[in-house]
Amino acid sequence: MSSTGIDTLTTTALLGTARATPTFDSLHTADDAAATIGTAEHRLLAAAALESVFLAGGTVPTPHPRPGVAPHDTRPELPPAATERFLGLLTVGSDLLDEWFSAAARFKSPAELVVNLLDRATSTEGTHRAALIALAGPRGQWVAAQNPRWTPLLEPDPADDDMWLHGTPARRRAWFEDLRAADPAAATARLAAVWASENAATRLTLLESLSPGLGTHDEELLERALDDRSGRIREVAVRLLRRLPESAFGRRMAQRVHDWTRIDGSTLSISLPGTLDAAALRDGLEVRGPSRLGTVEAHRAWSLAASAPLAAWCDADRTPDDVLASEVSNDLGDPLRQGWDTATACHHDEQWASALLRRDGTVGELVAGALPRAVLVEHLRRASDTQLLDTILLDALTAPWPADVAERVLSALYTAAAPKSNTFRSLTTLLAHRAPYEVGDLFADAATRTDNLDRLNRFATAADILNQRRTLHEELS
């Protein structure tokens, strides 16, 4: 609607009612304005108020299309008790949330909780973000599409690249990581298309995002990254290519093992070239390993062992145990073994992880994650009380722990571990989150039998956590 009448009143007000008489003929509310009484200035203000109300009320609304019906979520709805517990855990940021989300994966949230989940997923810095979105489900995606504030929570549309092309670096990375989770090959294709036009910092950040979902679809781009001007980008490319033993990179490394090493009986001889050629430099053999290795030759030996496929060291008659038992020439045994640790973790090779455990009686954190559960459990069952309190191996044993292993660990903690030590605190926490529920009664009993206040508190807390876990799963059963 026209605001000409208001403009006329404004002009009169600026001139002052002593110099100009207000006229109401151009107002939509002319009749009502003319009927007002009072001084000239009062009548002008009253007329302005009438016209403003008329214009505000008479504005034609902007039509918006009604969204389609929200998709149906076929999952069963969370039971009320489980919903109440979830909200409590979420409020306090409980360390039981991971287990709750895993146990509740087959359920959908109640409809009235969806907005709360979206708000929480928007405000959180990655913590449980994916789990919150999954709990909200397809209804959550439908609701998120109605509010621009929740746009980052929507599943990426590969055909809609506006955020990818024009967003801030943080939003572009978030979009890229979401696409990577949904379609790894499509994400790699997107990155390859813009690789040459991105700055080094962006190339590095996005290349690191290829770690989840790594596969043969990434090989071409990673080979391209080996020629990048940035040394950090080349190092990331090498680190990722190590995880692809069937790649051209893996075959080149296997050939170097064949050319530079020889096993004669129980001796492994290694003869590294004094000067690396351009191809070896491109494949990262000059990348330095752990700082304590010392010499250049030791770093190159580590890099060869870390990058070559583990199968390159074995043949039909030689197992990982045989290779690990070999005497290594040139004092390069330690860097080779550390390189094999790295390769075992990269390839998640259960055979080599088991051989490393048999050789040393323990392994590092990365290798422990590659151990088969059966091998790990059997090793712990045979271990002495002191050996049993190995936080790395116990941390690698996923829940639920076998009852006999959990009971042995509890017994060892009661008798062999100092209650103020980091080991004691770490292992009581692990037991509380990994042990079967019936061990909770043993924890409670141990708490009543000890005269040490630290032990009592830790055992009582662990018993309480085990009881909460039992109830949590009962509510979701």
Short mmCIF file of N, CA, C and O in Angstrom, two decimals, residues 260-310:
data_model
loop_
_atom_site.label_atom_id
_atom_site.label_comp_id
_atom_site.label_asym_id
_atom_site.label_seq_id
_atom_site.Cartn_x
_atom_site.Cartn_y
_atom_site.Cartn_z
N TRP A 260 66.46 -54.32 -1.81
CA TRP A 260 67.38 -53.80 -0.79
C TRP A 260 67.57 -54.74 0.41
O TRP A 260 68.40 -54.45 1.27
N THR A 261 66.79 -55.82 0.51
CA THR A 261 66.92 -56.72 1.66
C THR A 261 67.08 -58.16 1.20
O THR A 261 66.69 -58.53 0.09
N ARG A 262 67.66 -58.94 2.13
CA ARG A 262 67.83 -60.36 1.85
C ARG A 262 67.81 -61.12 3.17
O ARG A 262 68.43 -60.68 4.14
N ILE A 263 67.08 -62.22 3.21
CA ILE A 263 67.05 -63.06 4.40
C ILE A 263 67.82 -64.33 4.10
O ILE A 263 67.50 -65.08 3.18
N ASP A 264 68.86 -64.57 4.89
CA ASP A 264 69.69 -65.76 4.75
C ASP A 264 69.66 -66.49 6.08
O ASP A 264 70.32 -66.07 7.04
N GLY A 265 68.88 -67.57 6.13
CA GLY A 265 68.71 -68.29 7.38
C GLY A 265 67.98 -67.42 8.38
O GLY A 265 66.85 -67.00 8.16
N SER A 266 68.66 -67.13 9.51
CA SER A 266 68.03 -66.31 10.55
C SER A 266 68.53 -64.87 10.52
O SER A 266 68.30 -64.12 11.48
N THR A 267 69.21 -64.47 9.44
CA THR A 267 69.74 -63.11 9.34
C THR A 267 69.04 -62.33 8.23
O THR A 267 68.90 -62.82 7.11
N LEU A 268 68.62 -61.14 8.56
CA LEU A 268 68.01 -60.25 7.58
C LEU A 268 69.03 -59.15 7.28
O LEU A 268 69.37 -58.35 8.16
N SER A 269 69.52 -59.14 6.06
CA SER A 269 70.48 -58.12 5.65
C SER A 269 69.75 -57.02 4.89
O SER A 269 68.92 -57.30 4.03
N ILE A 270 70.08 -55.78 5.22
CA ILE A 270 69.46 -54.65 4.53
C ILE A 270 70.56 -53.73 4.03
O ILE A 270 71.48 -53.38 4.77
N SER A 271 70.48 -53.38 2.76
CA SER A 271 71.47 -52.53 2.13
C SER A 271 70.76 -51.37 1.45
O SER A 271 70.28 -51.50 0.32
N LEU A 272 70.70 -50.25 2.15
CA LEU A 272 70.01 -49.07 1.62
C LEU A 272 70.97 -48.26 0.75
O LEU A 272 72.16 -48.15 1.07
N PRO A 273 70.47 -47.69 -0.32
CA PRO A 273 71.34 -46.85 -1.16
C PRO A 273 71.80 -45.61 -0.40
O PRO A 273 71.05 -45.05 0.40
N GLY A 274 73.07 -45.21 -0.68
CA GLY A 274 73.60 -44.04 -0.01
C GLY A 274 72.88 -42.77 -0.42
O GLY A 274 72.71 -41.86 0.39
N THR A 275 72.44 -42.72 -1.65
CA THR A 275 71.70 -41.57 -2.17
C THR A 275 70.39 -42.06 -2.78
O THR A 275 70.41 -42.94 -3.65
N LEU A 276 69.30 -41.52 -2.33
CA LEU A 276 68.00 -41.93 -2.85
C LEU A 276 67.74 -41.29 -4.20
O LEU A 276 68.05 -40.10 -4.40
N ASP A 277 67.18 -42.06 -5.13
CA ASP A 277 66.84 -41.49 -6.43
C ASP A 277 65.55 -40.68 -6.34
O ASP A 277 64.88 -40.66 -5.30
N ALA A 278 65.20 -40.02 -7.43
CA ALA A 278 64.03 -39.13 -7.42
C ALA A 278 62.75 -39.90 -7.10
O ALA A 278 61.86 -39.38 -6.40
N ALA A 279 62.63 -41.14 -7.59
CA ALA A 279 61.42 -41.92 -7.34
C ALA A 279 61.28 -42.25 -5.86
O ALA A 279 60.18 -42.19 -5.30
N ALA A 280 62.40 -42.61 -5.22
CA ALA A 280 62.36 -42.93 -3.79
C ALA A 280 62.04 -41.68 -2.96
O ALA A 280 61.29 -41.74 -1.98
N LEU A 281 62.59 -40.55 -3.34
CA LEU A 281 62.28 -39.30 -2.65
C LEU A 281 60.80 -38.95 -2.80
O LEU A 281 60.15 -38.51 -1.85
N ARG A 282 60.27 -39.15 -3.99
CA ARG A 282 58.85 -38.87 -4.24
C ARG A 282 57.96 -39.74 -3.37
O ARG A 282 56.91 -39.29 -2.88
N ASP A 283 58.37 -40.98 -3.12
CA ASP A 283 57.57 -41.90 -2.32
C ASP A 283 57.80 -41.74 -0.82
O ASP A 283 57.32 -42.54 -0.02
N GLY A 284 58.52 -40.70 -0.44
CA GLY A 284 58.61 -40.34 0.97
C GLY A 284 59.62 -41.11 1.77
O GLY A 284 59.56 -41.10 3.02
N LEU A 285 60.58 -41.76 1.16
CA LEU A 285 61.57 -42.51 1.93
C LEU A 285 62.52 -41.61 2.69
O LEU A 285 63.31 -42.08 3.51
N GLU A 286 62.45 -40.31 2.45
CA GLU A 286 63.24 -39.37 3.22
C GLU A 286 62.44 -38.82 4.40
O GLU A 286 62.98 -38.07 5.22
N VAL A 287 61.16 -39.22 4.51
CA VAL A 287 60.35 -38.78 5.65
C VAL A 287 60.93 -39.37 6.93
O VAL A 287 61.20 -40.56 7.02
N ARG A 288 61.12 -38.53 7.93
CA ARG A 288 61.75 -38.98 9.16
C ARG A 288 60.74 -39.68 10.05
O ARG A 288 59.59 -39.31 10.15
N GLY A 289 61.25 -40.71 10.72
CA GLY A 289 60.43 -41.47 11.65
C GLY A 289 60.57 -40.93 13.06
O GLY A 289 60.89 -39.75 13.26
N PRO A 290 60.36 -41.78 14.08
CA PRO A 290 60.50 -41.34 15.47
C PRO A 290 61.86 -40.70 15.72
O PRO A 290 62.88 -41.17 15.21
N SER A 291 61.89 -39.66 16.51
CA SER A 291 63.11 -38.86 16.69
C SER A 291 64.25 -39.67 17.31
O SER A 291 65.42 -39.41 17.03
N ARG A 292 63.95 -40.67 18.12
CA ARG A 292 65.01 -41.41 18.80
C ARG A 292 65.78 -42.36 17.88
O ARG A 292 66.74 -43.00 18.31
N LEU A 293 65.38 -42.47 16.63
CA LEU A 293 66.09 -43.37 15.72
C LEU A 293 67.50 -42.88 15.40
O LEU A 293 68.39 -43.68 15.16
N GLY A 294 67.70 -41.60 15.35
CA GLY A 294 69.04 -41.07 15.23
C GLY A 294 69.55 -40.89 13.82
O GLY A 294 69.42 -39.81 13.24
N THR A 295 70.15 -41.91 13.22
CA THR A 295 70.85 -41.75 11.95
C THR A 295 69.89 -41.66 10.77
O THR A 295 68.75 -42.11 10.83
N VAL A 296 70.42 -41.09 9.68
CA VAL A 296 69.64 -41.00 8.45
C VAL A 296 69.27 -42.40 7.95
O VAL A 296 68.14 -42.65 7.52
N GLU A 297 70.23 -43.33 8.02
CA GLU A 297 69.97 -44.69 7.55
C GLU A 297 68.86 -45.35 8.36
O GLU A 297 68.01 -46.06 7.82
N ALA A 298 68.85 -45.10 9.67
CA ALA A 298 67.81 -45.68 10.53
C ALA A 298 66.44 -45.12 10.15
O ALA A 298 65.44 -45.86 10.11
N HIS A 299 66.35 -43.83 9.86
CA HIS A 299 65.08 -43.24 9.46
C HIS A 299 64.60 -43.82 8.13
O HIS A 299 63.41 -44.06 7.94
N ARG A 300 65.53 -44.06 7.21
CA ARG A 300 65.14 -44.64 5.93
C ARG A 300 64.67 -46.09 6.09
O ARG A 300 63.73 -46.52 5.42
N ALA A 301 65.34 -46.83 6.99
CA ALA A 301 64.91 -48.21 7.25
C ALA A 301 63.51 -48.22 7.85
O ALA A 301 62.65 -49.04 7.47
N TRP A 302 63.26 -47.29 8.78
CA TRP A 302 61.91 -47.20 9.37
C TRP A 302 60.89 -46.88 8.29
O TRP A 302 59.82 -47.49 8.23
N SER A 303 61.21 -45.92 7.42
CA SER A 303 60.26 -45.50 6.39
C SER A 303 59.96 -46.63 5.43
O SER A 303 58.81 -46.83 5.01
N LEU A 304 60.98 -47.43 5.08
CA LEU A 304 60.75 -48.58 4.19
C LEU A 304 59.82 -49.59 4.85
O LEU A 304 58.86 -50.06 4.23
N ALA A 305 60.09 -49.91 6.13
CA ALA A 305 59.26 -50.90 6.82
C ALA A 305 57.85 -50.38 7.06
O ALA A 305 56.87 -51.14 7.00
N ALA A 306 57.72 -49.07 7.32
CA ALA A 306 56.40 -48.49 7.57
C ALA A 306 55.56 -48.42 6.32
O ALA A 306 54.32 -48.53 6.39
N SER A 307 56.20 -48.27 5.15
CA SER A 307 55.46 -48.01 3.91
C SER A 307 55.23 -49.24 3.06
O SER A 307 54.28 -49.28 2.27
N ALA A 308 56.09 -50.25 3.17
CA ALA A 308 55.95 -51.44 2.32
C ALA A 308 54.84 -52.35 2.82
O ALA A 308 54.62 -52.46 4.03
N PRO A 309 54.12 -53.03 1.94
CA PRO A 309 53.14 -54.03 2.38
C PRO A 309 53.84 -55.09 3.22
O PRO A 309 54.95 -55.53 2.90
N LEU A 310 53.23 -55.51 4.30
CA LEU A 310 53.86 -56.49 5.19
C LEU A 310 54.12 -57.81 4.48
O LEU A 310 55.07 -58.53 4.81
#
